[in-house]
């Protein structure tokens, strides 16, 4: 398998059919073997029924159903564990990420191990943009990182690096940093960002600043206590 596309889904019923049609057109154009894994993270809006219908329509689609809402990190981790592709692509289900940007990510993966999207001209409420920028600044300042947009889910990874990770709740925000620790070469590329057509955002100031700060402290501790030794020849 060449590519696995992992999509966490939480209450995105009205976006799913549009997303799968657009994504399928892009992935088919690549002429490679691929699969799409949608992880339904305890949706309560009927997304599960829509996904089952789409699974019958698209032979490359696999649906994973959580018993309840476990969060974005858990949904990504479940998708990573099932993915068979050499390259794993992640994206949101809300249609704010554009499948047309996937070839741009794959073009860079030849020289790098992780390609992170950076959303240009973001179409989000100002409060969400400001809280995101504050969180990014603080995170990069203390961890001495330079990741521009940790909130962008549109990324491509070499699966061999993902298999080395042990994730905890909230760690999706720090995936590029964690993968750098495993020796991955990371690059950023500019990607599109579209206004949300249906549904509503699942993240606010609490999710992006206050709760993320607790997760951030955990990563700082991990970085300081991480084993990093070499055996003398």
PDB file of C-alpha atoms in Angstrom:
ATOM      1  CA  UNK A   1       0.000   0.000   0.000  1.00  0.00           C
ATOM      2  CA  UNK A   2       1.399   3.386  -0.997  1.00  0.00           C
ATOM      3  CA  UNK A   3      -0.834   5.816   0.904  1.00  0.00           C
ATOM      4  CA  UNK A   4      -3.212   5.761   3.865  1.00  0.00           C
ATOM      5  CA  UNK A   5      -5.448   8.778   4.480  1.00  0.00           C
ATOM      6  CA  UNK A   6      -6.561   9.026   8.130  1.00  0.00           C
ATOM      7  CA  UNK A   7      -9.548  11.274   8.896  1.00  0.00           C
ATOM      8  CA  UNK A   8     -10.892  11.791  12.441  1.00  0.00           C
ATOM      9  CA  UNK A   9     -14.656  12.429  12.372  1.00  0.00           C
ATOM     10  CA  UNK A  10     -16.708  14.069  15.098  1.00  0.00           C
ATOM     11  CA  UNK A  11     -20.181  15.393  14.213  1.00  0.00           C
ATOM     12  CA  UNK A  12     -19.424  16.163  10.557  1.00  0.00           C
ATOM     13  CA  UNK A  13     -22.408  14.449   8.897  1.00  0.00           C
ATOM     14  CA  UNK A  14     -23.066  17.081   6.237  1.00  0.00           C
ATOM     15  CA  UNK A  15     -19.423  17.364   5.161  1.00  0.00           C
ATOM     16  CA  UNK A  16     -18.585  13.683   4.711  1.00  0.00           C
ATOM     17  CA  UNK A  17     -20.039  12.964   1.260  1.00  0.00           C
ATOM     18  CA  UNK A  18     -18.472  16.132  -0.185  1.00  0.00           C
ATOM     19  CA  UNK A  19     -15.122  15.291   1.376  1.00  0.00           C
ATOM     20  CA  UNK A  20     -15.014  11.677   0.188  1.00  0.00           C
ATOM     21  CA  UNK A  21     -15.916  12.620  -3.379  1.00  0.00           C
ATOM     22  CA  UNK A  22     -13.230  15.320  -3.560  1.00  0.00           C
ATOM     23  CA  UNK A  23     -10.633  13.165  -1.800  1.00  0.00           C
ATOM     24  CA  UNK A  24     -11.284  10.165  -4.044  1.00  0.00           C
ATOM     25  CA  UNK A  25     -10.809  12.254  -7.182  1.00  0.00           C
ATOM     26  CA  UNK A  26      -7.442  13.519  -5.918  1.00  0.00           C
ATOM     27  CA  UNK A  27      -6.178  10.143  -4.727  1.00  0.00           C
ATOM     28  CA  UNK A  28      -7.285   8.334  -7.894  1.00  0.00           C
ATOM     29  CA  UNK A  29      -5.360  10.879  -9.974  1.00  0.00           C
ATOM     30  CA  UNK A  30      -2.110   9.827  -8.279  1.00  0.00           C
ATOM     31  CA  UNK A  31      -2.263   6.350  -9.818  1.00  0.00           C
ATOM     32  CA  UNK A  32      -1.096   4.673  -6.584  1.00  0.00           C
ATOM     33  CA  UNK A  33      -2.573   2.139  -4.179  1.00  0.00           C
ATOM     34  CA  UNK A  34      -4.317   3.863  -1.287  1.00  0.00           C
ATOM     35  CA  UNK A  35      -6.875   3.490   1.472  1.00  0.00           C
ATOM     36  CA  UNK A  36      -8.998   5.951   3.420  1.00  0.00           C
ATOM     37  CA  UNK A  37      -9.595   5.370   7.132  1.00  0.00           C
ATOM     38  CA  UNK A  38     -12.333   7.423   8.811  1.00  0.00           C
ATOM     39  CA  UNK A  39     -12.340   7.176  12.601  1.00  0.00           C
ATOM     40  CA  UNK A  40     -15.757   8.115  13.984  1.00  0.00           C
ATOM     41  CA  UNK A  41     -14.950   9.627  17.368  1.00  0.00           C
ATOM     42  CA  UNK A  42     -18.326   9.097  19.055  1.00  0.00           C
ATOM     43  CA  UNK A  43     -20.346  11.368  16.764  1.00  0.00           C
ATOM     44  CA  UNK A  44     -23.948  12.001  17.842  1.00  0.00           C
ATOM     45  CA  UNK A  45     -25.267  13.715  14.713  1.00  0.00           C
ATOM     46  CA  UNK A  46     -25.753  10.670  12.479  1.00  0.00           C
ATOM     47  CA  UNK A  47     -22.224  10.673  11.045  1.00  0.00           C
ATOM     48  CA  UNK A  48     -22.059   6.932  11.706  1.00  0.00           C
ATOM     49  CA  UNK A  49     -24.938   6.220   9.332  1.00  0.00           C
ATOM     50  CA  UNK A  50     -23.471   8.449   6.636  1.00  0.00           C
ATOM     51  CA  UNK A  51     -20.095   6.726   6.986  1.00  0.00           C
ATOM     52  CA  UNK A  52     -21.657   3.280   6.620  1.00  0.00           C
ATOM     53  CA  UNK A  53     -23.370   4.378   3.399  1.00  0.00           C
ATOM     54  CA  UNK A  54     -20.118   5.846   2.092  1.00  0.00           C
ATOM     55  CA  UNK A  55     -18.226   2.695   3.012  1.00  0.00           C
ATOM     56  CA  UNK A  56     -20.539   0.735   0.708  1.00  0.00           C
ATOM     57  CA  UNK A  57     -20.009   3.283  -2.060  1.00  0.00           C
ATOM     58  CA  UNK A  58     -16.211   3.612  -1.819  1.00  0.00           C
ATOM     59  CA  UNK A  59     -14.352   0.325  -1.749  1.00  0.00           C
ATOM     60  CA  UNK A  60     -11.159   1.922  -0.425  1.00  0.00           C
ATOM     61  CA  UNK A  61     -12.907   3.398   2.613  1.00  0.00           C
ATOM     62  CA  UNK A  62     -12.620   1.765   6.044  1.00  0.00           C
ATOM     63  CA  UNK A  63     -14.657   3.035   8.977  1.00  0.00           C
ATOM     64  CA  UNK A  64     -13.578   2.692  12.603  1.00  0.00           C
ATOM     65  CA  UNK A  65     -16.248   3.333  15.265  1.00  0.00           C
ATOM     66  CA  UNK A  66     -15.382   4.466  18.794  1.00  0.00           C
ATOM     67  CA  UNK A  67     -17.764   3.607  21.623  1.00  0.00           C
ATOM     68  CA  UNK A  68     -17.792   7.253  22.698  1.00  0.00           C
ATOM     69  CA  UNK A  69     -15.895  10.491  22.113  1.00  0.00           C
ATOM     70  CA  UNK A  70     -12.243   9.941  23.039  1.00  0.00           C
ATOM     71  CA  UNK A  71     -10.693  12.976  21.355  1.00  0.00           C
ATOM     72  CA  UNK A  72      -8.550  13.834  18.371  1.00  0.00           C
ATOM     73  CA  UNK A  73      -5.338  12.199  19.592  1.00  0.00           C
ATOM     74  CA  UNK A  74      -7.108   8.879  20.146  1.00  0.00           C
ATOM     75  CA  UNK A  75      -8.745   9.035  16.710  1.00  0.00           C
ATOM     76  CA  UNK A  76      -5.406   9.692  15.015  1.00  0.00           C
ATOM     77  CA  UNK A  77      -3.715   6.931  17.004  1.00  0.00           C
ATOM     78  CA  UNK A  78      -6.394   4.413  16.002  1.00  0.00           C
ATOM     79  CA  UNK A  79      -6.001   5.413  12.365  1.00  0.00           C
ATOM     80  CA  UNK A  80      -2.214   5.164  12.558  1.00  0.00           C
ATOM     81  CA  UNK A  81      -2.425   1.664  14.031  1.00  0.00           C
ATOM     82  CA  UNK A  82      -4.644   0.463  11.169  1.00  0.00           C
ATOM     83  CA  UNK A  83      -2.844   2.246   8.323  1.00  0.00           C
ATOM     84  CA  UNK A  84      -1.022   0.014   5.843  1.00  0.00           C
ATOM     85  CA  UNK A  85       0.436   2.738   3.634  1.00  0.00           C
ATOM     86  CA  UNK A  86       4.106   3.649   3.490  1.00  0.00           C
ATOM     87  CA  UNK A  87       2.965   7.278   3.685  1.00  0.00           C
ATOM     88  CA  UNK A  88       0.171   8.321   6.060  1.00  0.00           C
ATOM     89  CA  UNK A  89      -1.780  11.483   5.272  1.00  0.00           C
ATOM     90  CA  UNK A  90      -4.003  13.124   7.873  1.00  0.00           C
ATOM     91  CA  UNK A  91      -6.701  15.736   7.391  1.00  0.00           C
ATOM     92  CA  UNK A  92      -9.829  17.113   9.067  1.00  0.00           C
ATOM     93  CA  UNK A  93     -13.330  16.058   8.075  1.00  0.00           C
ATOM     94  CA  UNK A  94     -14.780  19.587   8.123  1.00  0.00           C
ATOM     95  CA  UNK A  95     -13.741  20.451   4.529  1.00  0.00           C
ATOM     96  CA  UNK A  96     -11.567  23.338   5.707  1.00  0.00           C
ATOM     97  CA  UNK A  97      -8.540  21.317   4.562  1.00  0.00           C
ATOM     98  CA  UNK A  98      -8.390  20.917   0.788  1.00  0.00           C
ATOM     99  CA  UNK A  99      -7.652  17.471  -0.693  1.00  0.00           C
ATOM    100  CA  UNK A 100      -6.151  19.293  -3.678  1.00  0.00           C
ATOM    101  CA  UNK A 101      -3.182  20.163  -1.449  1.00  0.00           C
ATOM    102  CA  UNK A 102      -2.253  16.508  -0.888  1.00  0.00           C
ATOM    103  CA  UNK A 103       0.015  16.254  -3.984  1.00  0.00           C
ATOM    104  CA  UNK A 104       1.897  19.298  -2.672  1.00  0.00           C
ATOM    105  CA  UNK A 105       2.633  17.422   0.561  1.00  0.00           C
ATOM    106  CA  UNK A 106       3.657  14.269  -1.258  1.00  0.00           C
ATOM    107  CA  UNK A 107       6.066  16.205  -3.461  1.00  0.00           C
ATOM    108  CA  UNK A 108       8.076  17.153  -0.350  1.00  0.00           C
ATOM    109  CA  UNK A 109       7.968  13.773   1.384  1.00  0.00           C
ATOM    110  CA  UNK A 110      10.698  12.525  -0.933  1.00  0.00           C
ATOM    111  CA  UNK A 111      13.304  14.641   0.876  1.00  0.00           C
ATOM    112  CA  UNK A 112      11.642  14.712   4.297  1.00  0.00           C
ATOM    113  CA  UNK A 113       9.899  12.355   6.693  1.00  0.00           C
ATOM    114  CA  UNK A 114       7.101  14.650   7.889  1.00  0.00           C
ATOM    115  CA  UNK A 115       5.425  17.412   5.874  1.00  0.00           C
ATOM    116  CA  UNK A 116       3.269  19.816   7.901  1.00  0.00           C
ATOM    117  CA  UNK A 117       0.668  22.071   6.324  1.00  0.00           C
ATOM    118  CA  UNK A 118       0.602  25.748   7.254  1.00  0.00           C
ATOM    119  CA  UNK A 119      -2.821  27.310   6.735  1.00  0.00           C
ATOM    120  CA  UNK A 120      -2.732  30.532   4.721  1.00  0.00           C
ATOM    121  CA  UNK A 121      -5.513  33.122   4.923  1.00  0.00           C
ATOM    122  CA  UNK A 122      -7.310  31.266   7.693  1.00  0.00           C
ATOM    123  CA  UNK A 123     -11.102  31.393   7.662  1.00  0.00           C
ATOM    124  CA  UNK A 124     -11.789  31.089  11.385  1.00  0.00           C
ATOM    125  CA  UNK A 125     -13.236  33.387  14.074  1.00  0.00           C
ATOM    126  CA  UNK A 126     -10.684  35.948  15.263  1.00  0.00           C
ATOM    127  CA  UNK A 127     -10.746  34.514  18.800  1.00  0.00           C
ATOM    128  CA  UNK A 128      -9.712  31.111  17.489  1.00  0.00           C
ATOM    129  CA  UNK A 129      -6.901  32.562  15.378  1.00  0.00           C
ATOM    130  CA  UNK A 130      -5.555  34.676  18.253  1.00  0.00           C
ATOM    131  CA  UNK A 131      -5.665  31.812  20.770  1.00  0.00           C
ATOM    132  CA  UNK A 132      -3.927  29.560  18.263  1.00  0.00           C
ATOM    133  CA  UNK A 133      -1.144  32.085  17.657  1.00  0.00           C
ATOM    134  CA  UNK A 134      -0.594  32.592  21.376  1.00  0.00           C
ATOM    135  CA  UNK A 135      -0.389  28.842  21.952  1.00  0.00           C
ATOM    136  CA  UNK A 136       2.006  28.391  19.024  1.00  0.00           C
ATOM    137  CA  UNK A 137       4.269  31.190  20.240  1.00  0.00           C
ATOM    138  CA  UNK A 138       4.502  29.923  23.815  1.00  0.00           C
ATOM    139  CA  UNK A 139       4.987  26.329  22.700  1.00  0.00           C
ATOM    140  CA  UNK A 140       7.781  27.176  20.278  1.00  0.00           C
ATOM    141  CA  UNK A 141       9.486  29.565  22.709  1.00  0.00           C
ATOM    142  CA  UNK A 142       9.844  27.042  25.500  1.00  0.00           C
ATOM    143  CA  UNK A 143      10.444  23.909  23.432  1.00  0.00           C
ATOM    144  CA  UNK A 144      12.820  25.800  21.094  1.00  0.00           C
ATOM    145  CA  UNK A 145      10.781  24.670  18.104  1.00  0.00           C
ATOM    146  CA  UNK A 146       9.823  26.495  14.924  1.00  0.00           C
ATOM    147  CA  UNK A 147       6.562  24.785  13.955  1.00  0.00           C
ATOM    148  CA  UNK A 148       4.367  27.515  12.490  1.00  0.00           C
ATOM    149  CA  UNK A 149       0.927  25.894  12.666  1.00  0.00           C
ATOM    150  CA  UNK A 150       0.552  22.929  15.013  1.00  0.00           C
ATOM    151  CA  UNK A 151      -3.229  23.166  14.657  1.00  0.00           C
ATOM    152  CA  UNK A 152      -3.207  22.175  10.993  1.00  0.00           C
ATOM    153  CA  UNK A 153      -4.126  18.493  10.674  1.00  0.00           C
ATOM    154  CA  UNK A 154      -3.234  18.309   6.974  1.00  0.00           C
ATOM    155  CA  UNK A 155       0.105  16.481   7.066  1.00  0.00           C
ATOM    156  CA  UNK A 156       2.020  13.600   5.502  1.00  0.00           C
ATOM    157  CA  UNK A 157       4.180  11.178   7.493  1.00  0.00           C
ATOM    158  CA  UNK A 158       6.445   8.254   6.771  1.00  0.00           C
ATOM    159  CA  UNK A 159       4.705   5.428   8.605  1.00  0.00           C
ATOM    160  CA  UNK A 160       7.948   3.982   9.973  1.00  0.00           C
ATOM    161  CA  UNK A 161       8.256   7.005  12.258  1.00  0.00           C
ATOM    162  CA  UNK A 162       4.641   6.899  13.417  1.00  0.00           C
ATOM    163  CA  UNK A 163       5.081   3.296  14.534  1.00  0.00           C
ATOM    164  CA  UNK A 164       7.644   4.455  17.110  1.00  0.00           C
ATOM    165  CA  UNK A 165       5.239   6.762  18.934  1.00  0.00           C
ATOM    166  CA  UNK A 166       3.353   6.143  22.153  1.00  0.00           C
ATOM    167  CA  UNK A 167       0.706   8.856  22.259  1.00  0.00           C
ATOM    168  CA  UNK A 168      -1.206  10.318  25.201  1.00  0.00           C
ATOM    169  CA  UNK A 169      -4.350  12.452  25.220  1.00  0.00           C
ATOM    170  CA  UNK A 170      -3.639  15.905  23.765  1.00  0.00           C
ATOM    171  CA  UNK A 171      -0.346  14.911  22.139  1.00  0.00           C
ATOM    172  CA  UNK A 172      -1.659  15.532  18.604  1.00  0.00           C
ATOM    173  CA  UNK A 173      -0.551  19.148  19.080  1.00  0.00           C
ATOM    174  CA  UNK A 174       3.060  18.034  19.451  1.00  0.00           C
ATOM    175  CA  UNK A 175       3.365  15.362  16.763  1.00  0.00           C
ATOM    176  CA  UNK A 176       6.085  17.188  14.746  1.00  0.00           C
ATOM    177  CA  UNK A 177       8.175  17.648  17.911  1.00  0.00           C
ATOM    178  CA  UNK A 178       7.731  14.036  19.035  1.00  0.00           C
ATOM    179  CA  UNK A 179       8.695  12.788  15.582  1.00  0.00           C
ATOM    180  CA  UNK A 180      11.781  14.997  15.511  1.00  0.00           C
ATOM    181  CA  UNK A 181      12.869  13.224  18.680  1.00  0.00           C
ATOM    182  CA  UNK A 182      12.647   9.982  16.717  1.00  0.00           C
ATOM    183  CA  UNK A 183      14.982  11.356  14.050  1.00  0.00           C
ATOM    184  CA  UNK A 184      12.391  12.497  11.488  1.00  0.00           C
ATOM    185  CA  UNK A 185      13.192  15.406   9.168  1.00  0.00           C
ATOM    186  CA  UNK A 186      10.294  17.874   9.224  1.00  0.00           C
ATOM    187  CA  UNK A 187       9.329  20.544   6.686  1.00  0.00           C
ATOM    188  CA  UNK A 188       6.387  22.926   6.341  1.00  0.00           C
ATOM    189  CA  UNK A 189       4.426  23.861   3.217  1.00  0.00           C
ATOM    190  CA  UNK A 190       1.685  26.411   2.750  1.00  0.00           C
ATOM    191  CA  UNK A 191      -1.784  24.943   2.211  1.00  0.00           C
ATOM    192  CA  UNK A 192      -5.268  26.310   1.603  1.00  0.00           C
ATOM    193  CA  UNK A 193      -7.869  26.904   4.281  1.00  0.00           C
ATOM    194  CA  UNK A 194     -11.581  27.192   3.499  1.00  0.00           C
ATOM    195  CA  UNK A 195     -14.549  28.562   5.448  1.00  0.00           C
ATOM    196  CA  UNK A 196     -16.588  25.906   7.218  1.00  0.00           C
ATOM    197  CA  UNK A 197     -19.768  25.138   5.251  1.00  0.00           C
ATOM    198  CA  UNK A 198     -21.594  22.863   7.704  1.00  0.00           C
ATOM    199  CA  UNK A 199     -21.391  22.093  11.413  1.00  0.00           C
ATOM    200  CA  UNK A 200     -19.415  24.001  13.993  1.00  0.00           C
ATOM    201  CA  UNK A 201     -15.877  24.018  15.317  1.00  0.00           C
ATOM    202  CA  UNK A 202     -15.000  21.672  18.185  1.00  0.00           C
ATOM    203  CA  UNK A 203     -12.166  23.817  19.541  1.00  0.00           C
ATOM    204  CA  UNK A 204     -12.331  27.082  21.431  1.00  0.00           C
ATOM    205  CA  UNK A 205     -10.120  29.143  23.708  1.00  0.00           C
ATOM    206  CA  UNK A 206     -10.267  26.528  26.492  1.00  0.00           C
ATOM    207  CA  UNK A 207      -9.105  23.750  24.181  1.00  0.00           C
ATOM    208  CA  UNK A 208      -6.392  25.805  22.506  1.00  0.00           C
ATOM    209  CA  UNK A 209      -4.816  27.748  25.361  1.00  0.00           C
ATOM    210  CA  UNK A 210      -5.587  26.499  28.855  1.00  0.00           C
ATOM    211  CA  UNK A 211      -5.892  22.750  28.278  1.00  0.00           C
ATOM    212  CA  UNK A 212      -3.078  22.796  25.713  1.00  0.00           C
ATOM    213  CA  UNK A 213      -0.850  24.480  28.303  1.00  0.00           C
ATOM    214  CA  UNK A 214      -1.146  21.460  30.611  1.00  0.00           C
ATOM    215  CA  UNK A 215      -0.205  19.157  27.735  1.00  0.00           C
ATOM    216  CA  UNK A 216       2.655  21.496  26.915  1.00  0.00           C
ATOM    217  CA  UNK A 217       4.083  21.150  30.427  1.00  0.00           C
ATOM    218  CA  UNK A 218       4.024  17.374  30.019  1.00  0.00           C
ATOM    219  CA  UNK A 219       6.021  17.618  26.776  1.00  0.00           C
ATOM    220  CA  UNK A 220       8.566  19.928  28.409  1.00  0.00           C
ATOM    221  CA  UNK A 221       9.021  17.328  31.163  1.00  0.00           C
ATOM    222  CA  UNK A 222       9.364  14.554  28.587  1.00  0.00           C
ATOM    223  CA  UNK A 223      11.972  16.524  26.658  1.00  0.00           C
ATOM    224  CA  UNK A 224      14.081  17.101  29.759  1.00  0.00           C
ATOM    225  CA  UNK A 225      13.818  13.510  31.001  1.00  0.00           C
ATOM    226  CA  UNK A 226      14.034  11.775  27.646  1.00  0.00           C
ATOM    227  CA  UNK A 227      16.742   9.100  27.439  1.00  0.00           C
ATOM    228  CA  UNK A 228      19.356  10.105  24.893  1.00  0.00           C
ATOM    229  CA  UNK A 229      22.542   8.069  25.245  1.00  0.00           C
ATOM    230  CA  UNK A 230      25.183   6.574  22.966  1.00  0.00           C
ATOM    231  CA  UNK A 231      27.174   3.418  23.514  1.00  0.00           C
ATOM    232  CA  UNK A 232      30.938   3.816  23.264  1.00  0.00           C
ATOM    233  CA  UNK A 233      32.550   1.654  20.607  1.00  0.00           C
TER     234      UNK A 233
END
